[in-house]
mmCIF file of C-alpha atoms in Angstrom:
data_model
loop_
_atom_site.group_PDB
_atom_site.id
_atom_site.type_symbol
_atom_site.label_atom_id
_atom_site.label_comp_id
_atom_site.label_asym_id
_atom_site.label_seq_id
_atom_site.Cartn_x
_atom_site.Cartn_y
_atom_site.Cartn_z
ATOM 1 C CA MET V 573 12.425 -0.226 -14.386
ATOM 2 C CA SER V 574 10.173 -2.179 -15.707
ATOM 3 C CA PHE V 575 7.506 -4.659 -14.959
ATOM 4 C CA ALA V 576 5.305 -4.207 -17.605
ATOM 5 C CA ARG V 577 2.707 -5.923 -18.185
ATOM 6 C CA THR V 578 4.162 -9.023 -16.056
ATOM 7 C CA GLU V 579 2.263 -11.081 -14.688
ATOM 8 C CA TYR V 580 1.440 -11.063 -10.601
ATOM 9 C CA HIS V 581 -0.974 -14.263 -9.806
ATOM 10 C CA GLY V 582 -1.694 -16.180 -6.225
ATOM 11 C CA THR V 583 0.188 -14.164 -3.221
ATOM 12 C CA VAL V 584 2.512 -12.239 -3.529
ATOM 13 C CA SER V 585 3.844 -8.975 -0.924
ATOM 14 C CA PHE V 586 6.377 -6.422 -1.888
ATOM 15 C CA ALA V 587 6.153 -5.008 1.908
ATOM 16 C CA ASP V 588 9.571 -2.833 2.509
ATOM 17 C CA ALA V 589 10.669 -3.318 -1.185
ATOM 18 C CA VAL V 590 12.260 0.349 -2.452
ATOM 19 C CA PHE V 591 11.307 0.743 -6.538
ATOM 20 C CA ALA V 592 13.345 4.511 -6.479
ATOM 21 C CA GLY V 593 14.426 6.242 -9.649
ATOM 22 C CA ARG V 594 13.297 8.290 -12.438
ATOM 23 C CA LYS V 595 10.845 5.685 -13.591
ATOM 24 C CA VAL V 596 8.885 2.448 -12.096
ATOM 25 C CA VAL V 597 6.360 0.793 -14.490
ATOM 26 C CA PHE V 598 3.505 -1.533 -13.614
ATOM 27 C CA ALA V 599 1.722 -0.505 -16.666
ATOM 28 C CA GLY V 600 -0.527 -3.926 -18.569
ATOM 29 C CA GLY V 601 0.336 -6.321 -14.750
ATOM 30 C CA ASP V 602 -2.331 -9.187 -14.322
ATOM 31 C CA PHE V 603 -2.670 -8.304 -11.004
ATOM 32 C CA PHE V 604 -4.796 -11.495 -9.658
ATOM 33 C CA GLY V 605 -4.094 -12.910 -6.148
ATOM 34 C CA ASP V 606 -3.562 -11.462 -3.202
ATOM 35 C CA ILE V 607 -0.876 -8.666 -4.109
ATOM 36 C CA SER V 608 0.744 -6.555 -1.570
ATOM 37 C CA PHE V 609 2.018 -3.185 -1.763
ATOM 38 C CA ARG V 610 1.376 -2.353 1.379
ATOM 39 C CA ARG V 611 5.201 -0.865 3.724
ATOM 40 C CA ALA V 612 6.672 -0.236 -0.146
ATOM 41 C CA ALA V 613 8.516 3.274 -0.305
ATOM 42 C CA PHE V 614 7.282 4.319 -4.519
ATOM 43 C CA ASP V 615 10.571 6.606 -4.423
ATOM 44 C CA ALA V 616 11.192 6.507 -8.166
ATOM 45 C CA ARG V 617 9.717 10.335 -9.722
ATOM 46 C CA ASP V 618 6.968 8.347 -11.452
ATOM 47 C CA ILE V 619 5.656 5.526 -10.638
ATOM 48 C CA SER V 620 2.481 3.827 -13.529
ATOM 49 C CA PHE V 621 -0.399 1.401 -12.531
ATOM 50 C CA ASP V 622 -1.931 2.544 -15.743
ATOM 51 C CA ARG V 623 -3.477 0.578 -17.700
ATOM 52 C CA PRO V 624 -3.164 -3.252 -16.105
ATOM 53 C CA LYS V 625 -4.356 -6.472 -17.991
ATOM 54 C CA ALA V 626 -6.612 -7.305 -14.353
ATOM 55 C CA TRP V 627 -7.472 -5.559 -11.003
ATOM 56 C CA VAL V 628 -8.225 -8.159 -8.350
ATOM 57 C CA GLY V 629 -7.037 -8.196 -5.148
ATOM 58 C CA VAL V 630 -3.990 -5.576 -4.586
ATOM 59 C CA TYR V 631 -3.565 -3.724 -1.345
ATOM 60 C CA PHE V 632 -1.705 -0.550 -0.689
ATOM 61 C CA ASP V 633 -1.261 1.559 2.705
ATOM 62 C CA TRP V 634 -3.469 4.497 0.595
ATOM 63 C CA ASP V 635 -6.327 1.884 0.751
ATOM 64 C CA ASP V 636 -8.642 3.615 2.944
ATOM 65 C CA SER V 637 -7.999 7.128 2.109
ATOM 66 C CA PRO V 638 -7.021 7.302 -1.876
ATOM 67 C CA THR V 639 -6.401 10.683 -1.410
ATOM 68 C CA ALA V 640 -3.213 9.420 0.517
ATOM 69 C CA LYS V 641 -1.628 7.552 -2.213
ATOM 70 C CA PRO V 642 1.236 9.888 -3.716
ATOM 71 C CA SER V 643 0.979 12.672 -6.646
ATOM 72 C CA HIS V 644 3.786 10.691 -8.247
ATOM 73 C CA ILE V 645 2.125 7.719 -8.737
ATOM 74 C CA SER V 646 -0.477 7.082 -11.774
ATOM 75 C CA PRO V 647 -3.029 6.350 -12.715
ATOM 76 C CA THR V 648 -5.597 9.200 -10.847
ATOM 77 C CA PRO V 649 -8.395 9.016 -9.985
ATOM 78 C CA TRP V 650 -7.439 5.628 -8.096
ATOM 79 C CA PRO V 651 -7.496 2.341 -8.124
ATOM 80 C CA PRO V 652 -6.830 1.809 -12.418
ATOM 81 C CA VAL V 653 -8.832 0.712 -14.197
ATOM 82 C CA PRO V 654 -8.024 -2.986 -16.435
ATOM 83 C CA ALA V 655 -8.017 -2.448 -20.608
ATOM 84 C CA GLU V 656 -10.518 -3.093 -22.051
ATOM 85 C CA SER V 657 -9.232 -4.333 -25.335
ATOM 86 C CA ALA V 658 -5.301 -6.679 -26.404
ATOM 87 C CA SER V 659 -4.483 -3.291 -28.710
ATOM 88 C CA GLU V 660 -5.219 -1.040 -25.285
ATOM 89 C CA LEU V 661 -2.864 -2.872 -23.284
ATOM 90 C CA ALA V 662 0.315 -2.665 -26.211
ATOM 91 C CA SER V 663 -0.136 0.898 -25.961
#
């Protein structure tokens, strides 16, 4: 399942959502607002939040303890660092 390069602006909640399957990709996403993944189930084998366009106001259950982030979710270290250029977003 791919949400790559999707824009998440304003208030967005994934509470109680289940992300399952082999791979879920949020890479290159534009996260800006009040974006909550609290109470979401990350059941896919591989989940990527690598190289976001922006990363402002994004919340997860492990925010208070980054070491509690499941190991199948990238990047590591957490939180993701926004891409520095358009070419980096395209890769």
